[in-house]
Coordinates of C-alpha atoms and ligand atoms in Angstrom, one line a residue:
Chain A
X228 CA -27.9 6.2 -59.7
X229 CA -26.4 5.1 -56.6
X230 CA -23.0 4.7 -58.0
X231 CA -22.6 8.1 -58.2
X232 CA -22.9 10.3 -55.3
X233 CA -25.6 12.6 -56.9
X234 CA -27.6 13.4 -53.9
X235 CA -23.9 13.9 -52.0
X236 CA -25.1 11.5 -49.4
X237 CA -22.3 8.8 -49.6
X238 CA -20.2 9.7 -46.3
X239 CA -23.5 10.0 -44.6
X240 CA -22.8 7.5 -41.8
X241 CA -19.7 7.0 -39.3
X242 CA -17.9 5.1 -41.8
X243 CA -15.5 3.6 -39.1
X244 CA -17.0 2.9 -35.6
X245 CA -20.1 1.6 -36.9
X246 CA -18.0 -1.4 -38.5
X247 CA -15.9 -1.9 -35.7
X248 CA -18.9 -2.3 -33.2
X249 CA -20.5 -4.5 -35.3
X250 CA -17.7 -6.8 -36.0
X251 CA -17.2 -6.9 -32.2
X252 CA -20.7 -8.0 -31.6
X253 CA -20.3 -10.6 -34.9
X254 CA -17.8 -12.0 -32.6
X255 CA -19.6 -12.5 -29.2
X256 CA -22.4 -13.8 -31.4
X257 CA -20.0 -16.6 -33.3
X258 CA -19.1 -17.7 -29.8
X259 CA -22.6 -17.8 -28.3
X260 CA -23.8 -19.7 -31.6
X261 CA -20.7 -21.9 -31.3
X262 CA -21.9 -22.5 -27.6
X263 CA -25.3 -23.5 -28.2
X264 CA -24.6 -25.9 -30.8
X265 CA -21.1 -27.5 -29.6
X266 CA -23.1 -27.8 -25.8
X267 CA -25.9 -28.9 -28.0
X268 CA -24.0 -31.8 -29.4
X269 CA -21.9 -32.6 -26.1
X270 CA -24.9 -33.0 -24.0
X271 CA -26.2 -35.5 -26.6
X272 CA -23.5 -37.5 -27.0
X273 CA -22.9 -37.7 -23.0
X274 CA -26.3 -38.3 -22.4
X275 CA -26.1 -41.5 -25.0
X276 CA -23.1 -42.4 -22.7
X277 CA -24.1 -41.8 -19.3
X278 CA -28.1 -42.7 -19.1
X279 CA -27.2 -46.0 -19.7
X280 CA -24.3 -46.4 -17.2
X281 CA -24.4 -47.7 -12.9
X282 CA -21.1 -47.6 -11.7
X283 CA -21.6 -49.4 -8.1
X284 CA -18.7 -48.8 -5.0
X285 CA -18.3 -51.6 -2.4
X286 CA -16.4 -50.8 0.7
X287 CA -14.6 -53.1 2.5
X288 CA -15.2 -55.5 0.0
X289 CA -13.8 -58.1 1.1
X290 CA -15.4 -58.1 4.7
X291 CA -18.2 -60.7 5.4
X292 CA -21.7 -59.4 4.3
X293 CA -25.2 -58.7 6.8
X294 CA -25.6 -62.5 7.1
X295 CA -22.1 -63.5 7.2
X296 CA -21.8 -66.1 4.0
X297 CA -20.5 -64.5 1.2
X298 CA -18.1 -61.6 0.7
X299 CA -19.7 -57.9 0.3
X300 CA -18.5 -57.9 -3.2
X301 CA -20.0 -61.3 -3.7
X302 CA -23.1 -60.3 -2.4
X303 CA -23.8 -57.5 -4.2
X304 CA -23.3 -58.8 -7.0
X305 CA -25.3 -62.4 -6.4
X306 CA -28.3 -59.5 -5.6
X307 CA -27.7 -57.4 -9.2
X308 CA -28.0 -60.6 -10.6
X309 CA -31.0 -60.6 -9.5
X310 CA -32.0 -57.4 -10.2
X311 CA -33.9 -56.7 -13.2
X312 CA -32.9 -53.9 -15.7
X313 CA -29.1 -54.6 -14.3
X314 CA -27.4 -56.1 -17.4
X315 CA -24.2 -57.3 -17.4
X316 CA -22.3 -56.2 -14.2
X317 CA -18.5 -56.5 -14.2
X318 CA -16.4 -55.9 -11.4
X319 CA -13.7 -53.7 -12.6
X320 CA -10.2 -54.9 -11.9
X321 CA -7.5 -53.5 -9.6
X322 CA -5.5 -52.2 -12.6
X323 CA -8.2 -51.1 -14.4
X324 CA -9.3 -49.2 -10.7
X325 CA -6.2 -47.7 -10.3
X326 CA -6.2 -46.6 -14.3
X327 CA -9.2 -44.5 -13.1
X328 CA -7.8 -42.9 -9.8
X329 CA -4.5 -42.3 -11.6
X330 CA -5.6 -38.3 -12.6
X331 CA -6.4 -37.6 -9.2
X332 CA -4.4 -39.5 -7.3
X333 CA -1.3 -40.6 -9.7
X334 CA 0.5 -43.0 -11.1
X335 CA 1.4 -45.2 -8.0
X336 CA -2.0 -45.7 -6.3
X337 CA -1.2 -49.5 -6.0
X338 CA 2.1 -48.4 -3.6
X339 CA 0.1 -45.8 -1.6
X340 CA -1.8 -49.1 0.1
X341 CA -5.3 -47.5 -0.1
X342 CA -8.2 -49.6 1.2
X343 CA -9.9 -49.7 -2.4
X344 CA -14.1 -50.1 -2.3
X345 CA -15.3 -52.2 -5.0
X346 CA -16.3 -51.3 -8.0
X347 CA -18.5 -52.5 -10.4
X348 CA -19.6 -51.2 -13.7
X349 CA -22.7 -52.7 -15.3
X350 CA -25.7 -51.0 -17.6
X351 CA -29.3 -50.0 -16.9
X352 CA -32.2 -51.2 -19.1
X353 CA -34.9 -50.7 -16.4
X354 CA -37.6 -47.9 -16.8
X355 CA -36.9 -44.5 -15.1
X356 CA -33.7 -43.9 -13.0
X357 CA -32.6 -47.0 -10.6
X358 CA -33.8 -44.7 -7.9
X359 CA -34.1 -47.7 -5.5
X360 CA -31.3 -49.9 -6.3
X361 CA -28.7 -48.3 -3.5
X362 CA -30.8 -49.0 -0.4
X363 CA -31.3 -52.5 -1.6
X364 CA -27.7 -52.9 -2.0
X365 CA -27.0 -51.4 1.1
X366 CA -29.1 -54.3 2.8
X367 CA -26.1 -56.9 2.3
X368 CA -23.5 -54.9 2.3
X369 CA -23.8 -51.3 4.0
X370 CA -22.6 -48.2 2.5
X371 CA -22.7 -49.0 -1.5
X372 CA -23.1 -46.6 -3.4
X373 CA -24.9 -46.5 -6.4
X374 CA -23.2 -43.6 -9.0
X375 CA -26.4 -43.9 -12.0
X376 CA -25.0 -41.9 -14.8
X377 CA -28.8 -41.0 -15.3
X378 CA -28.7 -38.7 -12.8
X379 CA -25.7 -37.5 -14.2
X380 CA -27.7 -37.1 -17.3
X381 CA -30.4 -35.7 -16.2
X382 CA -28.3 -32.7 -14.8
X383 CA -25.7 -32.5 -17.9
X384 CA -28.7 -31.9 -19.4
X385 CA -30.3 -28.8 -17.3
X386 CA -26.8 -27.5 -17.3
X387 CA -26.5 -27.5 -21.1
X388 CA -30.5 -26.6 -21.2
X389 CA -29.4 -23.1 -19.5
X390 CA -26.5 -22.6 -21.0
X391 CA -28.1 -22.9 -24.3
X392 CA -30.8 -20.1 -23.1
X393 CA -27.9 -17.7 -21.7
X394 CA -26.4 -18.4 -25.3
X395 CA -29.9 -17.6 -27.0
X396 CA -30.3 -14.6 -25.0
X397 CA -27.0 -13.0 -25.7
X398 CA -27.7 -13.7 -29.4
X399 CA -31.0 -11.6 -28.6
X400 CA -29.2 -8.8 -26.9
X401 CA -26.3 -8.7 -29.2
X402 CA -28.9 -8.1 -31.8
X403 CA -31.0 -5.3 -30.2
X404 CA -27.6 -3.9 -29.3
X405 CA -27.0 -3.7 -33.2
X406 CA -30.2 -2.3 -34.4
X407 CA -29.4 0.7 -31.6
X408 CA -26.0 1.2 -33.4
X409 CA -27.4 1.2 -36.7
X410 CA -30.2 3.7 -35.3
X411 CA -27.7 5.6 -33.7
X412 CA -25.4 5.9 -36.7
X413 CA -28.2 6.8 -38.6
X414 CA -29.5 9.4 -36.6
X415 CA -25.9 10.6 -36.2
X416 CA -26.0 11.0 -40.2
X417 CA -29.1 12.2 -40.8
X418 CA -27.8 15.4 -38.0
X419 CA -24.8 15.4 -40.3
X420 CA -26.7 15.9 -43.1
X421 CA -29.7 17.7 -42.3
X422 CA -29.2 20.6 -44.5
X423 CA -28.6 18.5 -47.6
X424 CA -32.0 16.3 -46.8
X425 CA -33.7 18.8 -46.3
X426 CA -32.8 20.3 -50.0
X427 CA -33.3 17.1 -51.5
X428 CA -36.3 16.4 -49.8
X429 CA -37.5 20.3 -50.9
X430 CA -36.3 18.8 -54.5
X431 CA -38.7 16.0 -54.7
X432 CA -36.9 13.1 -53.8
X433 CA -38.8 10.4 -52.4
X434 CA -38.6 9.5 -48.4
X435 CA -37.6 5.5 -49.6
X436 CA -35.1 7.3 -52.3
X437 CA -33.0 8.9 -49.4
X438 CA -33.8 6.1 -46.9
X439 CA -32.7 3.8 -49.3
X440 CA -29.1 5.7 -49.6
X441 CA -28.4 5.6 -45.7
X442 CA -29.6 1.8 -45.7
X443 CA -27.3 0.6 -48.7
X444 CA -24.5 2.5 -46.8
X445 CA -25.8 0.9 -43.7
X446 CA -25.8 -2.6 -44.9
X447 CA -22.3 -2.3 -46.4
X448 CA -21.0 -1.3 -43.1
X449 CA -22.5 -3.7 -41.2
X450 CA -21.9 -6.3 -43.7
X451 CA -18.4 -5.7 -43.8
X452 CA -18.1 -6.0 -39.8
X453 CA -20.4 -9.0 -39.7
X454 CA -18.0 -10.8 -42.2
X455 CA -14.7 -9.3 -40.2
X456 CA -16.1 -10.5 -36.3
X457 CA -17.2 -14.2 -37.7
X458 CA -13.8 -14.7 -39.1
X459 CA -11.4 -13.6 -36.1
X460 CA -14.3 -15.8 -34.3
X461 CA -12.9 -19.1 -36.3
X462 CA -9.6 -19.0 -34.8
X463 CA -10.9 -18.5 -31.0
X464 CA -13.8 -21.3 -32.1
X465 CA -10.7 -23.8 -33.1
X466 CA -9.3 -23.5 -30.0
X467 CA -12.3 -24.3 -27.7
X468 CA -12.9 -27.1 -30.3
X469 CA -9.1 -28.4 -29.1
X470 CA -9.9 -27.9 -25.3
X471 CA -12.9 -29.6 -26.2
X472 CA -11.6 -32.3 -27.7
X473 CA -11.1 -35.2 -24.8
X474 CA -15.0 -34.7 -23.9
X475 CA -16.2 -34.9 -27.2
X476 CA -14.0 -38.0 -28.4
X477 CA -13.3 -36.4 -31.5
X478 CA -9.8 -34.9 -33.0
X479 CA -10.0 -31.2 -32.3
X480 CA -9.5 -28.0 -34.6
X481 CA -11.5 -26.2 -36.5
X482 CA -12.8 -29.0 -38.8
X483 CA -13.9 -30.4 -35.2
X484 CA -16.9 -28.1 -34.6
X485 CA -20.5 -28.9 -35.2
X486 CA -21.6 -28.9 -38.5
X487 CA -24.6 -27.1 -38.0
X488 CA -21.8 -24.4 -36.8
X489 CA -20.7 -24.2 -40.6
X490 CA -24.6 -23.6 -41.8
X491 CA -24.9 -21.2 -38.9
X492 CA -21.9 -18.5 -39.2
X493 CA -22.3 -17.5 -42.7
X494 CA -26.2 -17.0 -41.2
X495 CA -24.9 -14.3 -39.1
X496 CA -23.6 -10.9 -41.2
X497 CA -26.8 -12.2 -43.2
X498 CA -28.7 -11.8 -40.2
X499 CA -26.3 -8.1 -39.2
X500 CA -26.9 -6.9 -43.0
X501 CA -30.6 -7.8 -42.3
X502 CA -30.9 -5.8 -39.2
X503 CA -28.8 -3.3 -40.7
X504 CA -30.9 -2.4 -43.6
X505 CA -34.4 -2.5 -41.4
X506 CA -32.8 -0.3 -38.8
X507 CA -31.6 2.0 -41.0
X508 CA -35.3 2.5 -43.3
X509 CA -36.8 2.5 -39.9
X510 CA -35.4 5.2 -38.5
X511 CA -34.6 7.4 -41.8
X512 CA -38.3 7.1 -42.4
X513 CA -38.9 8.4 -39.4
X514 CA -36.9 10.9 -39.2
X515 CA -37.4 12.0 -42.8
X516 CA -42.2 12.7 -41.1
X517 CA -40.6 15.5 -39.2
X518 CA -39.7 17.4 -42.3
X519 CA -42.9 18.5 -44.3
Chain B
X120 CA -52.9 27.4 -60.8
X121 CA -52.3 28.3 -57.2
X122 CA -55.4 29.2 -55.1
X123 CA -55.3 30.2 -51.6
X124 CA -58.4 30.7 -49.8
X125 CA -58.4 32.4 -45.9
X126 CA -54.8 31.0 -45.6
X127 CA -53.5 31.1 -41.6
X128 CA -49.7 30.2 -40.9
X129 CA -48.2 29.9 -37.7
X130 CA -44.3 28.6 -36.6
X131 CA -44.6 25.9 -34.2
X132 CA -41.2 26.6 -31.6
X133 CA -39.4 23.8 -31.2
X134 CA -38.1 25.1 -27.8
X135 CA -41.5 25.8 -26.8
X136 CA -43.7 23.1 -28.5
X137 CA -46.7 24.1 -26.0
X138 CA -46.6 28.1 -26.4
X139 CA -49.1 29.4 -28.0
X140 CA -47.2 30.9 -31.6
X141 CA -47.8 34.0 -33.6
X142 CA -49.8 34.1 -36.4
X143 CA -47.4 34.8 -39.2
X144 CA -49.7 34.7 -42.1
X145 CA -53.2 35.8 -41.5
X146 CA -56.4 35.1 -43.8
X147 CA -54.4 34.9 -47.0
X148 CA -56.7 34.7 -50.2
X149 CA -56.0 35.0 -54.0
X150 CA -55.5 33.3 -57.0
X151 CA -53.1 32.6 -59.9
X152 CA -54.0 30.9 -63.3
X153 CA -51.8 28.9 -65.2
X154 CA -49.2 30.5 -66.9
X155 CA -49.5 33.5 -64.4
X156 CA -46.9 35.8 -63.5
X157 CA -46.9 37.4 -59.8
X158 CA -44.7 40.1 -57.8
X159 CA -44.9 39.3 -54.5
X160 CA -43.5 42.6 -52.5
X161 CA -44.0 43.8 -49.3
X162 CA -41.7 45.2 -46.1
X163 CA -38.9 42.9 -44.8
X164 CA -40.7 40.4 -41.8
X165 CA -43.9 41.0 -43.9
X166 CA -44.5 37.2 -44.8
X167 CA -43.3 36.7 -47.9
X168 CA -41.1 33.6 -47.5
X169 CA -43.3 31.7 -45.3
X170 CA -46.2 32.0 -47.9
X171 CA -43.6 30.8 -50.6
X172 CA -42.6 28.0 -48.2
X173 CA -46.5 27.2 -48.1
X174 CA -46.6 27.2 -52.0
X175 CA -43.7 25.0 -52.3
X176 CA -45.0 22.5 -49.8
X177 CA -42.2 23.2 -47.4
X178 CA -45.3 24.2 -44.7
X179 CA -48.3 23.0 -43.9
X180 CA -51.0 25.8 -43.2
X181 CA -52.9 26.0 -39.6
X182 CA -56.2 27.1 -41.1
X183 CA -57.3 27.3 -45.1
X184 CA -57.4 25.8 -48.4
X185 CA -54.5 26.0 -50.2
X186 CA -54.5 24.4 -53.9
X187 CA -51.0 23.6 -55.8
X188 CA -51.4 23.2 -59.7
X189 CA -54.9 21.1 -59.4
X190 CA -54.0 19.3 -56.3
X191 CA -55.2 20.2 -52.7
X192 CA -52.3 20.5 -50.4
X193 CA -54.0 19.4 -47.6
X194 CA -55.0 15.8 -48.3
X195 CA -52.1 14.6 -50.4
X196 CA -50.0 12.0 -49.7
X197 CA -46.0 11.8 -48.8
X198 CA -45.0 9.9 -52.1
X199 CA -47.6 12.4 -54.5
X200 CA -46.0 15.7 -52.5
X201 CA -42.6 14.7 -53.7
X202 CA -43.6 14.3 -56.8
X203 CA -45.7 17.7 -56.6
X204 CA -42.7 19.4 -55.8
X205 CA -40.9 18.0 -58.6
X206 CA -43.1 20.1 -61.2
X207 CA -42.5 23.1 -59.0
X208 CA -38.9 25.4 -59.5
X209 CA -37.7 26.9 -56.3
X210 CA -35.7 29.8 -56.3
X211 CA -34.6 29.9 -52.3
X212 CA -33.5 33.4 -50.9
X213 CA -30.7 31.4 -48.7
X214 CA -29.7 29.6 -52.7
X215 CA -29.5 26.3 -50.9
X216 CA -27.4 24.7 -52.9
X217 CA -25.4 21.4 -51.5
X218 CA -21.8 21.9 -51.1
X219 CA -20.2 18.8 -51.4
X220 CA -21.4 18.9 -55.6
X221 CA -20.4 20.4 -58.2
X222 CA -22.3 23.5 -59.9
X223 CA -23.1 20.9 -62.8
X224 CA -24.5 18.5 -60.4
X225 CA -26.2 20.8 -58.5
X226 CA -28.4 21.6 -60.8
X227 CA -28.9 17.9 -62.8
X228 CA -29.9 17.1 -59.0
X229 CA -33.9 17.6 -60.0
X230 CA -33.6 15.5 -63.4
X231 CA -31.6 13.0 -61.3
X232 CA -34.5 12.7 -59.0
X233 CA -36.7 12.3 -61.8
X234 CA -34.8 9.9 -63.5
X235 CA -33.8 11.2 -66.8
X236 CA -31.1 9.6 -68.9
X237 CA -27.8 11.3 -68.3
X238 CA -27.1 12.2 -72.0
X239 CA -30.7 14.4 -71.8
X240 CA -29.5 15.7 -68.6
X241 CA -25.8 16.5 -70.1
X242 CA -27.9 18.5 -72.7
X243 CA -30.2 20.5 -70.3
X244 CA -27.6 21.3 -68.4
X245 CA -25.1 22.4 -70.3
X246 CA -27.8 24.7 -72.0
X247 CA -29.1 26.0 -69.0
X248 CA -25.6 26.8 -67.5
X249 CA -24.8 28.6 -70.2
X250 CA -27.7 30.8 -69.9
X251 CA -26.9 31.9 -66.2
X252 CA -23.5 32.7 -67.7
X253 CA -21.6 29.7 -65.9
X254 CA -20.8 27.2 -68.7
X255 CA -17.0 27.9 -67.5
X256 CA -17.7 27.3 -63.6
X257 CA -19.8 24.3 -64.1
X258 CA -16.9 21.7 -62.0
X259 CA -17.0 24.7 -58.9
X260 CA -18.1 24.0 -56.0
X261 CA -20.3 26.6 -54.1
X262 CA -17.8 27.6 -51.8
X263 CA -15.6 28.5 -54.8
X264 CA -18.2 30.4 -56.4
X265 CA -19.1 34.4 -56.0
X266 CA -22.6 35.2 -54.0
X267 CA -24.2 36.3 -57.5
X268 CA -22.6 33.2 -59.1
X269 CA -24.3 30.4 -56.3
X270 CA -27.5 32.7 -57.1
X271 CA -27.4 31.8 -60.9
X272 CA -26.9 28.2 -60.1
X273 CA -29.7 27.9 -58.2
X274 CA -31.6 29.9 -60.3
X275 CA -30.5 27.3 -63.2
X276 CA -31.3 24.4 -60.8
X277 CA -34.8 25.6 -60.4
X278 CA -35.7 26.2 -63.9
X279 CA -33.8 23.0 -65.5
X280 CA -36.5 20.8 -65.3
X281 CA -39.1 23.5 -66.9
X282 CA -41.4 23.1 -63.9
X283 CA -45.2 24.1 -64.3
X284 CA -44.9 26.6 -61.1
X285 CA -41.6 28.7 -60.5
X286 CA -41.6 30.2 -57.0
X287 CA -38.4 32.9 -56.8
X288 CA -37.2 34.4 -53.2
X289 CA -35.4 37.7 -53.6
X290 CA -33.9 36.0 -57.0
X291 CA -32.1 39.1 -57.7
X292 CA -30.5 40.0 -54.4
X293 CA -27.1 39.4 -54.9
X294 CA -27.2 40.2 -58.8
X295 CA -25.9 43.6 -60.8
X296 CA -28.0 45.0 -62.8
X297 CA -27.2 43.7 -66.3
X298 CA -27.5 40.3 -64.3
X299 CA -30.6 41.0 -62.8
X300 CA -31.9 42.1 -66.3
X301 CA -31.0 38.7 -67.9
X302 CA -32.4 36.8 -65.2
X303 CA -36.5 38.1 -65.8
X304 CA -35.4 37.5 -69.6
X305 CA -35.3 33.9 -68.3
X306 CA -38.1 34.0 -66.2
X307 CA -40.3 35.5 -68.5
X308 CA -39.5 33.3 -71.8
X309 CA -40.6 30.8 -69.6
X310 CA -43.9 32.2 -68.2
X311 CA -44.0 32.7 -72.0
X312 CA -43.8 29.1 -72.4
X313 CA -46.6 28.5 -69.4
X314 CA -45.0 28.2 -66.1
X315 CA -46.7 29.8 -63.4
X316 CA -44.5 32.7 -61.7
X317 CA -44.3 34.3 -58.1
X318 CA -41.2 36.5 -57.7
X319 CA -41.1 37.8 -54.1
X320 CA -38.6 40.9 -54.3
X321 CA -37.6 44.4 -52.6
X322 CA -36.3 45.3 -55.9
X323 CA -39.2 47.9 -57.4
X324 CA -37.4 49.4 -60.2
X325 CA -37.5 45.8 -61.2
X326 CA -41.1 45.7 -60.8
X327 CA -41.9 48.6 -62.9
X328 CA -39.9 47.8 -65.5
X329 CA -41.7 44.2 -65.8
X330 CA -45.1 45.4 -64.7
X331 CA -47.2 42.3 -63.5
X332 CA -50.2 42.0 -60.9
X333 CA -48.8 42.4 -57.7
X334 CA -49.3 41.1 -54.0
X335 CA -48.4 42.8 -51.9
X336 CA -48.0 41.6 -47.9
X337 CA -47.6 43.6 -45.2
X338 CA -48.0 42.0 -41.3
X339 CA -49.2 38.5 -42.3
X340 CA -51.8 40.2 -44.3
X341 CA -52.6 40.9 -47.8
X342 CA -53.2 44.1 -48.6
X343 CA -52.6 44.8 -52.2
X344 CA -53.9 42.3 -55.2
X345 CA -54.1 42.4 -58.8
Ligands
ATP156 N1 -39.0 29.1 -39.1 C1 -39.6 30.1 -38.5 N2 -39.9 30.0 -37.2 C2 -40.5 31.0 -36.5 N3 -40.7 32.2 -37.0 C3 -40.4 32.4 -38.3 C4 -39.8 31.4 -39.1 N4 -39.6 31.9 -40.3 C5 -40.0 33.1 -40.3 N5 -40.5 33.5 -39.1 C6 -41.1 34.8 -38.7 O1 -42.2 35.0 -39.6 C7 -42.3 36.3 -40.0 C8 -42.3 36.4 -41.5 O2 -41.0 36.0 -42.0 P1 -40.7 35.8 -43.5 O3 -39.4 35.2 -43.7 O4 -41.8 35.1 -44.2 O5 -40.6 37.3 -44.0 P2 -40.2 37.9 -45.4 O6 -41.3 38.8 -45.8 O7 -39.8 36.9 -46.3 O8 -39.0 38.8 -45.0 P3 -37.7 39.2 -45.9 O9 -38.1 40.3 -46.8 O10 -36.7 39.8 -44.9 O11 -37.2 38.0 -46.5 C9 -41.1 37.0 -39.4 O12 -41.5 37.7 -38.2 C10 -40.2 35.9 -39.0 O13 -39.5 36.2 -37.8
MG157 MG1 -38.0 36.3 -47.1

């Protein structure tokens, strides 16, 4: 029966804006999705990296230490020795030093004559953040500085925390935002058609046969502008995935993004046809109580 | 039947939801048996579409009993008032008919809604066009149809589906004579057949020449029955 247009309500909703809107916010909600599960997976993958990692900075190195027997450097690392939870502390090398400062300070550190601190790298097995570890460094050899990628971790993962509820909440309000098109276009309809409702109505037709007419239409529309914003979403999503690239350690592109990503998307003109079609009964229905 | 016992009617305004309306119908009784036929006359203003309207379910009364072919009006539900109104034939004075369709799908609109096959509808109506006199206008549209033409269609949309109560407003208004004439031919084969009829009309050489019990309405108020 709803092939043909026998109770004349096909064009019975804006058959252009309402797409359009809804493939727009198809698209901000590809890119929040995309946000929460790439910062999702980033977060994890630095945390693995970072909570384990001490990075230690020595200056003047090479000058005596508090009790005047050893080096700073040597110091130091005679007392992480010592330490337990330390494993495996390496002082990093002068090329390997100046491979790190390179990005900020080029290619020719070793000419420019710097006084370099220290460095060593080494791992953290102890319970808890090495909270403590810097001021008993900075017994032998003042000023060291412990970096403990913990920290580090602890903040990538607040950061990553809130941006994941930002992400969640404009999922939320791109979604209420939708329903109010839908309700909008609906009522816009229904306006439209008031006259021919009313005859059908007056004819004996059913409130869900009529509601079920503008919700088919709605769900088609918002459908097809679900489907439309998630794929212009792909190409924007592959090129984040390629800026993203020398963080995650991955190749980029689009083959790059989270796999739950490629579970998600196709969940999200599901979730517009969904809203879509409970928008539209809702507010048919309701509409249809004011007539007698 | 129809029964209507101390009937009262007023128009909520929309602009004016609070105001206290006018009584448009007041203290309406009578009642039809089944397979009844009614003229329902009186001056123009007098009440006689908004007591239709209350017949067909189209308004709900402020004070009464109204009964609609066994069922009390009052305490029925949304889903059983549709289908109410599917066994009830209205003949609006305004025709009503939807613009975008056809004249043939105008009036398969009420089998449509009841879901008959589309060969039984092709059947009914094709017969029923040809009755009104339109079986060569049946692919017009209303707007490309003369005012006694969108009249017939509506008359054949109300009638298609033999309902057990056929209300008519003014069905005649914007018919000749001859037209007119064929038209209570119509109506009365199928009061012959059972359906309940009320025909509200100005026309009373009509009247006598099909005499019937008549109510007549003048102010909201009945003042003539039987
Ligand atoms: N929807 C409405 N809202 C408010 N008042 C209305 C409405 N419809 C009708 N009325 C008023 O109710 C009264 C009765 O109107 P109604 O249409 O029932 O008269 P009628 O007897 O059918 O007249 P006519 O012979 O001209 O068709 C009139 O005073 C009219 O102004
Ligand atoms: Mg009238």
């Amino acid at each position: 029966m709803a092939r043909r247009d026998d109770l004349g309500l096909r064009a019975a909703l804006a058959d252009r804006l309402l797409p359009v809107l809804v493939a727009a916010m198809s698209f901000l909600a590809a890119l929040a999705l995309a946000g929460t599960l790439a910062s999702a997976s980033l977060a994890a993958s630095w945390r693995v990296q970072a909570g384990a990692t001490l990075t230690i900075q020595v200056p003047q190195p090479d000058d005596p230490d508090v009790s005047g027997k050893l080096t700073r450097l040597a110091a130091v690392q005679a007392m992480l020795a010592r330490t337990p939870g330390v494993i495996n502390p390496t002082v990093m090398s002068e090329a390997d030093e100046n491979t790190l400062l390179a990005p900020w300070l080029g290619e020719n550190v070793a000419q420019l004559g710097l006084r370099m601190p220290g460095v060593i790298s080494a791992s953290w097995a102890g319970p808890g953040a090495p909270d403590a570890l810097g001021a008993t460094l900075g017994v032998v050899s003042p000023g060291t500085l412990v970096d403990a990628g913990a920290v580090w971790a602890a903040r990538v993962a607040a950061l990553t925390g809130s941006l994941q509820d930002c992400a969640a909440a404009v999922l939320v309000i791109v979604a209420l935002v939708a329903a109010a098109v839908v309700g909008v276009a609906a009522r816009a309809g229904l306006a439209q058609r008031r006259d021919t409702i009313t005859i059908v109505h007056g004819l004996g037709a059913q409130d869900g046969d009529i509601a079920n007419r503008f919700a088919s239409r709605a769900t088609l529309l918002v459908a097809a502008g679900a489907i439309a914003g998630t794929l212009l979403a792909l190409p924007v999503l592959a090129w984040l995935a390629a800026l993203a690239t020398p963080f995650s350690g991955a190749a980029g592109g689009l083959f790059n993004l989270p796999p739950p990503l490629w579970f998600a998307l196709p969940m999200l003109p599901l979730a517009a046809a969904g809203i879509g079609w409970v928008t539209a009964q809702l507010t048919v229905r309701g509409w249809l109580r004011s007539l007698a | 039947m129809v029964r209507f016992e101390d009937v009262w009617l007023k128009y909520r305004n929309p602009a004016h939801p609070g105001a206290s309306a006018r009584d448009v119908l007041r203290g309406i009784s009578f009642e039809i048996p089944d397979g009844g036929f009614r003229w329902l006359t009186g001056p123009s203003g007098a009440g006689k579409t908004s007591l239709l309207k209350l017949m067909y379910l189209a308004e709900h009364p402020a004070r009464g009993f109204i009964d609609i072919l066994g069922t009390r009006a009052a305490h029925i539900s949304r889903h059983d008032a549709a289908l109410l109104r599917r066994r009830i034939g209205v003949v609006y004075q305004d025709f009503r008919l939807l613009p975008q369709l056809s004249a043939y799908d105008n009036v398969a609109l009420p089998m449509r809604l009841a879901r008959r096959s589309e060969p039984q509808i092709a059947a009914d109506v094709s017969e029923i066009l040809r009755w009104v006199g339109l079986e060569d206008r049946m692919n017009a549209r209303p707007d490309e149809l003369s005012g006694g033409a969108q009249q017939r269609v509506a008359i054949a949309r109300a009638v298609v589906g033999r309902p057990k109560l056929l209300v008519a407003d003014e069905p005649t208004g914007n018919l000749d004579d001859e037209q007119a004439e064929r038209l209570l031919l119509l109506i009365t084969a199928l009061n012959r057949l059972g359906t309940t009829v009320v025909v509200a009309t100005h026309n009373m050489a009509l009247v006598e020449r099909y005499p019937a019990p008549v109510l007549r309405i003048e102010a909201g108020r009945l003042v003539g029955h039987g």
